[in-house]
mmCIF file of C-alpha atoms in Angstrom:
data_model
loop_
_atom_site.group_PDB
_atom_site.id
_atom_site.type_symbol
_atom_site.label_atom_id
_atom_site.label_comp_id
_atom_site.label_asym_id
_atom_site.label_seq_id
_atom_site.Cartn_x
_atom_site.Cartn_y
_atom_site.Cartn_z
ATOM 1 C CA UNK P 1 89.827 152.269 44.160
ATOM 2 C CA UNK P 2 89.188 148.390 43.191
ATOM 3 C CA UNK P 3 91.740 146.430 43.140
ATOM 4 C CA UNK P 4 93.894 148.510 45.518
ATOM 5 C CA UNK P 5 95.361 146.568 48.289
ATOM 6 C CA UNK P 6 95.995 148.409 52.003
ATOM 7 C CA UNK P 7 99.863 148.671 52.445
ATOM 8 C CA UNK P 8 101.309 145.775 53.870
ATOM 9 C CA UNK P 9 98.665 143.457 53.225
ATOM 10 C CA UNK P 10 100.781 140.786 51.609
ATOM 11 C CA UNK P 11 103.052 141.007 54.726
ATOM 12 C CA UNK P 12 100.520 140.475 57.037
ATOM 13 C CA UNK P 13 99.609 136.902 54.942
ATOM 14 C CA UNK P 14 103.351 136.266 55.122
ATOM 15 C CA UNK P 15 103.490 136.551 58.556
ATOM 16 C CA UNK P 16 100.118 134.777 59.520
ATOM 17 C CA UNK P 17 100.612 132.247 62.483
ATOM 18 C CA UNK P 18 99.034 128.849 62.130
ATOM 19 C CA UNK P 19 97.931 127.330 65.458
ATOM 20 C CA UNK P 20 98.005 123.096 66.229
ATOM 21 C CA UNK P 21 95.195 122.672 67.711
ATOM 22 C CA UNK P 22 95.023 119.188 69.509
ATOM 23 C CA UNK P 23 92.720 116.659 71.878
ATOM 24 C CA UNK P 24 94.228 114.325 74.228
ATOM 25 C CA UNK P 25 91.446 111.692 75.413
ATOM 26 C CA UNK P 26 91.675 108.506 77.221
ATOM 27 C CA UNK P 27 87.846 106.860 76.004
ATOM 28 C CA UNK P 28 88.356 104.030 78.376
ATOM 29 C CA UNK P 29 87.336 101.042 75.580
ATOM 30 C CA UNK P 30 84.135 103.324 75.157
ATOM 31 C CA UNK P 31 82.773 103.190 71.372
ATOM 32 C CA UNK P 32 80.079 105.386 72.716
ATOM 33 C CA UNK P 33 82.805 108.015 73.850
ATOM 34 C CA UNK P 34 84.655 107.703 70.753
ATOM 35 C CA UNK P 35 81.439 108.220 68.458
ATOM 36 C CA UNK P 36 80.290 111.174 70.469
ATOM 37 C CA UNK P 37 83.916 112.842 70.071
ATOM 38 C CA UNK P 38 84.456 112.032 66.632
ATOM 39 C CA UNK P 39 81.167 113.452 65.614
ATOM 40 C CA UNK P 40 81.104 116.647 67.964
ATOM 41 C CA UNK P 41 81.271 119.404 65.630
ATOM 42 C CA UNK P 42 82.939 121.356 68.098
ATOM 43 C CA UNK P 43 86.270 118.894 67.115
ATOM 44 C CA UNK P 44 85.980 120.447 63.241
ATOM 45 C CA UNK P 45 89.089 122.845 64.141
ATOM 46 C CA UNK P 46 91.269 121.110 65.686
ATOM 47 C CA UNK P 47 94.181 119.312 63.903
ATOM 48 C CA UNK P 48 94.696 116.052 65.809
ATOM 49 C CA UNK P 49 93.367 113.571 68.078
ATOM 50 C CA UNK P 50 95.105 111.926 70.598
ATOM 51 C CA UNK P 51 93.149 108.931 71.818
ATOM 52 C CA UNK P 52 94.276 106.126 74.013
ATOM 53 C CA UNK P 53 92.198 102.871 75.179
ATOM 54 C CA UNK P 54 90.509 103.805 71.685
ATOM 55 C CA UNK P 55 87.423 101.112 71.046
ATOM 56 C CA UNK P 56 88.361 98.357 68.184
ATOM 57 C CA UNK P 57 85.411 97.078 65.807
ATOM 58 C CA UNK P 58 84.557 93.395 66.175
ATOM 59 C CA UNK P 59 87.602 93.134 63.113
ATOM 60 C CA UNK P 60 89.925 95.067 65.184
ATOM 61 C CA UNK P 61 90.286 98.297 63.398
ATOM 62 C CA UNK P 62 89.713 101.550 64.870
ATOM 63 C CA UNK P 63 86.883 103.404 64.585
ATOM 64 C CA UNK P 64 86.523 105.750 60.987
ATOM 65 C CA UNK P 65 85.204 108.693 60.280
ATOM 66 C CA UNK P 66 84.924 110.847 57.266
ATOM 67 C CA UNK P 67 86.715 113.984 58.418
ATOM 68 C CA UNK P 68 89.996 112.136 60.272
ATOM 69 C CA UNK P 69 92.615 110.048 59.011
ATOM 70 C CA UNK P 70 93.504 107.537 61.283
ATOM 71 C CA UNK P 71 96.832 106.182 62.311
ATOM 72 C CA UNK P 72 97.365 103.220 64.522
ATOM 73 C CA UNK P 73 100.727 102.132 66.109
ATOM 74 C CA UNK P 74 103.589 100.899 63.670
ATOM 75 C CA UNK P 75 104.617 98.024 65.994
ATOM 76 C CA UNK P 76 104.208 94.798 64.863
ATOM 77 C CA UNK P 77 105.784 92.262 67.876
ATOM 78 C CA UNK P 78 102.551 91.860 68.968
ATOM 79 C CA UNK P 79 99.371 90.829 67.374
ATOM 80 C CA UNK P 80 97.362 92.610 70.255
ATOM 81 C CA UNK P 81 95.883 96.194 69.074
ATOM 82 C CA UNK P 82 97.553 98.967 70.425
ATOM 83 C CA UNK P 83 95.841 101.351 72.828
ATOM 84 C CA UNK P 84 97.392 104.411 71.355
ATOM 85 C CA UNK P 85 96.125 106.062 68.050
ATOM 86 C CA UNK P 86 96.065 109.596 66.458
ATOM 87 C CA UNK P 87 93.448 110.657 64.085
ATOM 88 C CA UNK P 88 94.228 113.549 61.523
ATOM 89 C CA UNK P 89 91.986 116.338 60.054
ATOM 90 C CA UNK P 90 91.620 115.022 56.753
ATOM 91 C CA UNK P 91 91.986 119.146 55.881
ATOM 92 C CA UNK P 92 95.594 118.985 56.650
ATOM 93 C CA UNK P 93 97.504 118.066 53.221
ATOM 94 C CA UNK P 94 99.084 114.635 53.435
ATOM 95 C CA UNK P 95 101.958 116.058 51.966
ATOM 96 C CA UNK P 96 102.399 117.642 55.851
ATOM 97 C CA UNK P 97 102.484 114.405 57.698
ATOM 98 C CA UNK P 98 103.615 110.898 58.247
ATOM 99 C CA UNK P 99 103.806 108.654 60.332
ATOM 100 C CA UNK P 100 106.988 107.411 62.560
ATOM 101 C CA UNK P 101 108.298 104.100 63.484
ATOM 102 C CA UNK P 102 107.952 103.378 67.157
ATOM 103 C CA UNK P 103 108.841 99.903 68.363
ATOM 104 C CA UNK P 104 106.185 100.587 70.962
ATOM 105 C CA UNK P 105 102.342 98.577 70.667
ATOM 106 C CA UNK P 106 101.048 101.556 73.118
ATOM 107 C CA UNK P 107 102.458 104.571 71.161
ATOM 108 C CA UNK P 108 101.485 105.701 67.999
ATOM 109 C CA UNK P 109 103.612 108.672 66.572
ATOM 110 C CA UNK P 110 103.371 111.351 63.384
ATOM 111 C CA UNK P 111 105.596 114.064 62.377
ATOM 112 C CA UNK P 112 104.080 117.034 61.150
ATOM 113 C CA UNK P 113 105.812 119.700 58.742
ATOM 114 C CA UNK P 114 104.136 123.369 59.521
ATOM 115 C CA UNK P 115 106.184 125.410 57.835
ATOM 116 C CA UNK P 116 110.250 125.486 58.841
ATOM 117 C CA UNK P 117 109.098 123.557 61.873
ATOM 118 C CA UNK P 118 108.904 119.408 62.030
ATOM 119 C CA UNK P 119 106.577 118.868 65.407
ATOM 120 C CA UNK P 120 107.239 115.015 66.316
ATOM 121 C CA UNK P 121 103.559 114.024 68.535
ATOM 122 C CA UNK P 122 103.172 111.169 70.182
ATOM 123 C CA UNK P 123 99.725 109.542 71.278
ATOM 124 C CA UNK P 124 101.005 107.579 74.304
ATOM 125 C CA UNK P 125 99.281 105.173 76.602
ATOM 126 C CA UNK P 126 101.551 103.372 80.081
ATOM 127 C CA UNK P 127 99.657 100.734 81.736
ATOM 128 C CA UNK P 128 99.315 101.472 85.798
ATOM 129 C CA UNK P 129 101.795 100.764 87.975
ATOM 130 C CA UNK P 130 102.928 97.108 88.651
ATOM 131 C CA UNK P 131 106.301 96.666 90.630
ATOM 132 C CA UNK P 132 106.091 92.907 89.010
ATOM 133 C CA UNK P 133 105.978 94.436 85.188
ATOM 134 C CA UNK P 134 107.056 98.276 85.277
ATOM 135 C CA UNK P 135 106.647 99.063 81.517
ATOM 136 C CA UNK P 136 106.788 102.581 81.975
ATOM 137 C CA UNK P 137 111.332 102.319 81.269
ATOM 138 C CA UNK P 138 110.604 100.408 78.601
ATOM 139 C CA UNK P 139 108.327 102.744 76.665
ATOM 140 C CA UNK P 140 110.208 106.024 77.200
ATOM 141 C CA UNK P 141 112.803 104.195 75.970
ATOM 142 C CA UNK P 142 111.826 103.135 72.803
ATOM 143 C CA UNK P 143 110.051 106.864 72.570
ATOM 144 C CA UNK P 144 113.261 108.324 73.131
ATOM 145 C CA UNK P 145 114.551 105.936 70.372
ATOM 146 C CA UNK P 146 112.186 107.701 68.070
ATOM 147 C CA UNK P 147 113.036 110.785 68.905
ATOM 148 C CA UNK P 148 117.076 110.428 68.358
ATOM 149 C CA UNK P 149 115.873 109.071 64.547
ATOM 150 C CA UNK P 150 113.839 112.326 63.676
ATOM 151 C CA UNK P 151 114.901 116.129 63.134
ATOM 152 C CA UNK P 152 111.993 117.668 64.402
ATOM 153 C CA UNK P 153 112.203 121.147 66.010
ATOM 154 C CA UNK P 154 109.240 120.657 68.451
ATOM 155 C CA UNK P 155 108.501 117.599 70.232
ATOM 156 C CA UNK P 156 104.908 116.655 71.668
ATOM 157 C CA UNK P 157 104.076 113.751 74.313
ATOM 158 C CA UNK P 158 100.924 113.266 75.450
ATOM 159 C CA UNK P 159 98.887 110.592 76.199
ATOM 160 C CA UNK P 160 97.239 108.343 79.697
ATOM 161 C CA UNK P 161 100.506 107.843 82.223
ATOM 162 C CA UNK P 162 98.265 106.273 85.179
ATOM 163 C CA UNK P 163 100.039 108.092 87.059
ATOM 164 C CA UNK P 164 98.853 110.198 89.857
ATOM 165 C CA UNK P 165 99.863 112.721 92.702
ATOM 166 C CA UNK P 166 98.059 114.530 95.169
ATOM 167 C CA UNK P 167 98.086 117.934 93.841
ATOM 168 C CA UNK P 168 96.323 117.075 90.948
ATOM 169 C CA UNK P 169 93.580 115.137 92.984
ATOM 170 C CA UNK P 170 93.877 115.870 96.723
ATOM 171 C CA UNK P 171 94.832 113.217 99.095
ATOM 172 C CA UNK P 172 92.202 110.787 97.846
ATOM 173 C CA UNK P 173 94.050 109.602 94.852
ATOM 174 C CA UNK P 174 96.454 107.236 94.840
#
């Protein structure tokens, strides 16, 4: 009969999962790389970009697009542009998101309400190692600093470490 609905069809909607679907990508200062991702239409799904050595126009904003919201990071000790940023489907309600304080120029950080959960995502980005200037303390720290400030239930860190082992590479890297 129309209008009928199949039994338990208003539980199913209830219980529908919602997936985060996210990119982590290092474009290496590329504005060719960054164009060619933000325009792939095989991005249109996912929720969030993670992007670190992101390209920065000749006025030093990040690249735009019509479909992402971009967020740089909220430091401000340094007048250098960060080389963290996260871009957000523009189809995910505002009302879902906002961005966190991290004392950091090379993370950028949102937090992200999906129903009862608060996921706290970090677009990270640690220079390579120098025993001289070893940044890498420094950065966790002021991530972790974040992190105590927020009541999220899910916690996401991703980003370029330069770090590197053998048995992701074979002996070759270093």
């Amino acid at each position: 009969m129309p209008g009928l609905r199949p039994p338990g069809l208003e539980l199913q909607r209830e219980t529908m999962m919602w997936f985060l679907h996210i990119l982590q990508l290092n474009t290496n200062k590329k504005r060719s790389t960054m164009e060619a991702l933000l325009n792939d239409r095989k991005i249109e799904d996912l929720k969030v970009l993670l992007v670190q050595e992101p390209p920065f126009t000749y006025y030093t904003t990040p690249i735009q697009h019509p479909h992402w919201r971009v967020f740089q990071t909220s430091c401000t000790e340094t007048h250098a542009t960060g080389r963290s940023l996260i871009y957000v489907n523009k189809r995910i309600s505002t009302s879902a998101y906002r961005q966190r304080r991290c004392h950091s120029p090379d993370v950028t950080a949102i937090e992200l309400q999906i129903g009862e959960s608060q996921i706290l995502i970090f677009s990270t980005y640690i220079p390579p190692f120098d025993p001289a200037d070893n940044p890498i303390h420094q950065t966790l720290n002021k991530i972790s600093r974040t992190i105590r400030l927020s009541l999220t239930t899910t916690l996401i860190i991703a980003g370029d470490f330069n770090r590197h082992h053998q048995m992701w590479g074979g002996i070759q890297v270093n």
